[in-house]
XYZ file of N, CA and C in Angstrom:
216
model
N -86.547 95.284 130.463
C -86.021 96.272 129.556
C -86.993 96.449 128.397
N -87.217 97.659 127.996
C -88.151 97.938 126.913
C -87.482 97.817 125.553
N -88.240 97.416 124.576
C -87.704 97.327 123.214
C -87.790 98.664 122.495
N -88.808 99.436 122.828
C -89.004 100.738 122.190
C -88.263 101.807 122.986
N -87.290 102.429 122.366
C -86.519 103.477 123.018
C -87.050 104.828 122.561
N -87.376 105.669 123.526
C -87.847 107.019 123.250
C -86.785 107.964 123.779
N -86.395 108.928 122.950
C -85.317 109.827 123.352
C -85.606 111.259 122.934
N -84.960 112.173 123.633
C -84.978 113.582 123.266
C -83.531 114.065 123.257
N -83.337 115.312 122.939
C -82.007 115.933 122.869
C -81.831 116.912 124.035
N -80.611 117.167 124.461
C -80.383 118.105 125.571
C -80.952 119.499 125.314
N -81.002 119.923 124.067
C -81.494 121.265 123.765
C -83.017 121.339 123.668
N -83.712 120.192 123.710
C -85.170 120.186 123.638
C -85.777 120.811 124.892
N -86.916 121.443 124.702
C -87.679 122.015 125.801
C -88.308 120.890 126.620
N -88.532 121.115 127.893
C -89.105 120.090 128.757
C -90.506 119.671 128.290
N -91.219 120.577 127.643
C -92.552 120.219 127.152
C -92.471 119.156 126.060
N -91.393 119.133 125.292
C -91.223 118.087 124.285
C -91.048 116.735 124.972
N -90.276 116.697 126.049
C -90.096 115.458 126.808
C -91.440 114.986 127.356
N -92.233 115.907 127.876
C -93.555 115.558 128.396
C -94.439 114.967 127.304
N -94.432 115.582 126.149
C -95.255 115.091 125.033
C -94.820 113.691 124.607
N -93.520 113.486 124.497
C -93.012 112.169 124.105
C -93.372 111.105 125.139
N -93.224 111.442 126.412
C -93.581 110.498 127.471
C -95.063 110.135 127.386
N -95.888 111.145 127.179
C -97.332 110.917 127.083
C -97.683 110.069 125.873
N -97.152 110.420 124.721
C -97.458 109.703 123.480
C -97.033 108.240 123.540
N -95.878 107.988 124.136
C -95.318 106.635 124.147
C -95.565 105.896 125.465
N -96.270 106.562 126.371
C -96.587 105.991 127.689
C -95.333 105.478 128.402
N -94.365 106.368 128.528
C -93.095 106.054 129.194
C -92.932 106.977 130.397
N -92.522 106.432 131.530
C -92.300 107.253 132.714
C -90.857 107.749 132.797
N -90.013 107.196 131.939
C -88.613 107.626 131.847
C -88.198 107.589 130.380
N -87.276 108.457 130.042
C -86.746 108.427 128.685
C -85.317 108.925 128.698
N -84.580 108.526 127.667
C -83.181 108.938 127.604
C -83.051 110.254 126.839
N -81.960 110.895 127.102
C -81.597 112.120 126.412
C -80.255 111.836 125.746
N -80.199 111.977 124.418
C -78.972 111.681 123.676
C -78.456 112.926 122.962
N -77.140 112.991 122.821
C -76.540 114.124 122.121
C -76.601 113.897 120.610
N -76.047 114.817 119.852
C -76.095 114.731 118.386
C -75.358 113.512 117.835
N -74.438 112.956 118.610
C -73.711 111.757 118.188
C -74.448 110.483 118.596
N -75.586 110.649 119.276
C -76.349 109.487 119.722
C -75.872 108.905 121.033
N -74.983 109.618 121.719
C -74.462 109.142 123.005
C -75.370 109.608 124.138
N -75.503 108.767 125.142
C -76.349 109.061 126.289
C -75.870 110.318 127.002
N -76.784 111.268 127.173
C -76.477 112.496 127.908
C -77.149 112.482 129.278
N -78.214 111.660 129.417
C -78.914 111.586 130.693
C -80.239 110.860 130.551
N -80.952 110.816 131.659
C -82.262 110.181 131.710
C -83.223 111.171 132.349
N -84.413 111.273 131.788
C -85.450 112.161 132.327
C -86.575 111.281 132.855
N -87.050 111.583 134.062
C -88.137 110.819 134.652
C -89.309 111.749 134.986
N -90.431 111.139 135.312
C -91.585 111.938 135.733
C -91.261 112.756 136.974
N -90.436 112.231 137.859
C -90.088 113.002 139.056
C -89.271 114.245 138.697
N -88.462 114.171 137.638
C -87.739 115.358 137.171
C -88.723 116.421 136.701
N -89.732 115.990 135.970
C -90.750 116.929 135.487
C -91.517 117.520 136.662
N -91.846 116.695 137.649
C -92.572 117.173 138.823
C -91.781 118.252 139.564
N -90.469 118.124 139.610
C -89.634 119.111 140.297
C -89.596 120.444 139.556
N -89.740 120.408 138.220
C -89.620 121.632 137.429
C -90.956 122.174 136.932
N -91.933 121.316 136.773
C -93.221 121.711 136.215
C -94.325 121.001 136.991
N -94.459 121.294 138.248
C -95.369 120.548 139.123
C -96.779 120.422 138.560
N -97.340 121.485 138.035
C -98.705 121.438 137.516
C -98.850 120.523 136.315
N -97.845 120.466 135.470
C -97.905 119.643 134.266
C -97.583 118.180 134.536
N -96.928 117.889 135.627
C -96.530 116.515 135.920
C -97.728 115.605 136.099
N -98.794 116.101 136.717
C -99.992 115.277 136.930
C -100.614 114.880 135.603
N -100.684 115.794 134.671
C -101.254 115.487 133.347
C -100.375 114.477 132.607
N -99.068 114.649 132.676
C -98.156 113.703 132.033
C -98.299 112.326 132.660
N -98.370 112.264 133.992
C -98.545 110.981 134.680
C -99.847 110.314 134.243
N -100.908 111.085 134.159
C -102.199 110.541 133.716
C -102.064 109.949 132.317
N -101.422 110.662 131.417
C -101.246 110.182 130.045
C -100.365 108.946 129.971
N -99.319 108.907 130.776
C -98.402 107.774 130.764
C -99.088 106.513 131.276
N -99.924 106.658 132.297
C -100.527 105.484 132.926
C -101.861 105.074 132.332
N -102.441 105.883 131.464
C -103.715 105.535 130.845
C -103.505 104.427 129.826
N -104.302 103.412 129.932
C -104.236 102.301 128.994
C -105.430 102.386 128.073
N -105.232 102.008 126.837
C -106.346 101.981 125.909
C -107.273 100.846 126.303
N -108.556 101.130 126.343
C -109.531 100.112 126.691
C -109.690 99.132 125.545
N -109.664 97.869 125.857
C -109.843 96.833 124.836
C -111.322 96.799 124.460
N -111.614 96.688 123.170
C -113.023 96.619 122.760
C -113.673 95.384 123.348
N -114.879 95.567 123.856
C -115.571 94.409 124.437
C -116.203 93.570 123.353
N -116.208 92.283 123.565
C -116.772 91.345 122.586
C -118.181 90.974 123.025
N -119.142 91.701 122.517
C -120.543 91.420 122.849
C -121.211 90.775 121.688
């Protein structure tokens, strides 16, 4: 289970979900209503079904790890 929870709202555009997933490197995120109650879960496969071209870029961003500086 992750400690950092990333969420969006039901009224948010799918591109906002993609940006949040990319920024936080999450392949899934929750969607909460104005009261903070769970409305659903969004996954990369959901994005792939609705925005096939953008899903590859989001996946790349989610899975990219920052390179550790080498100690030379």
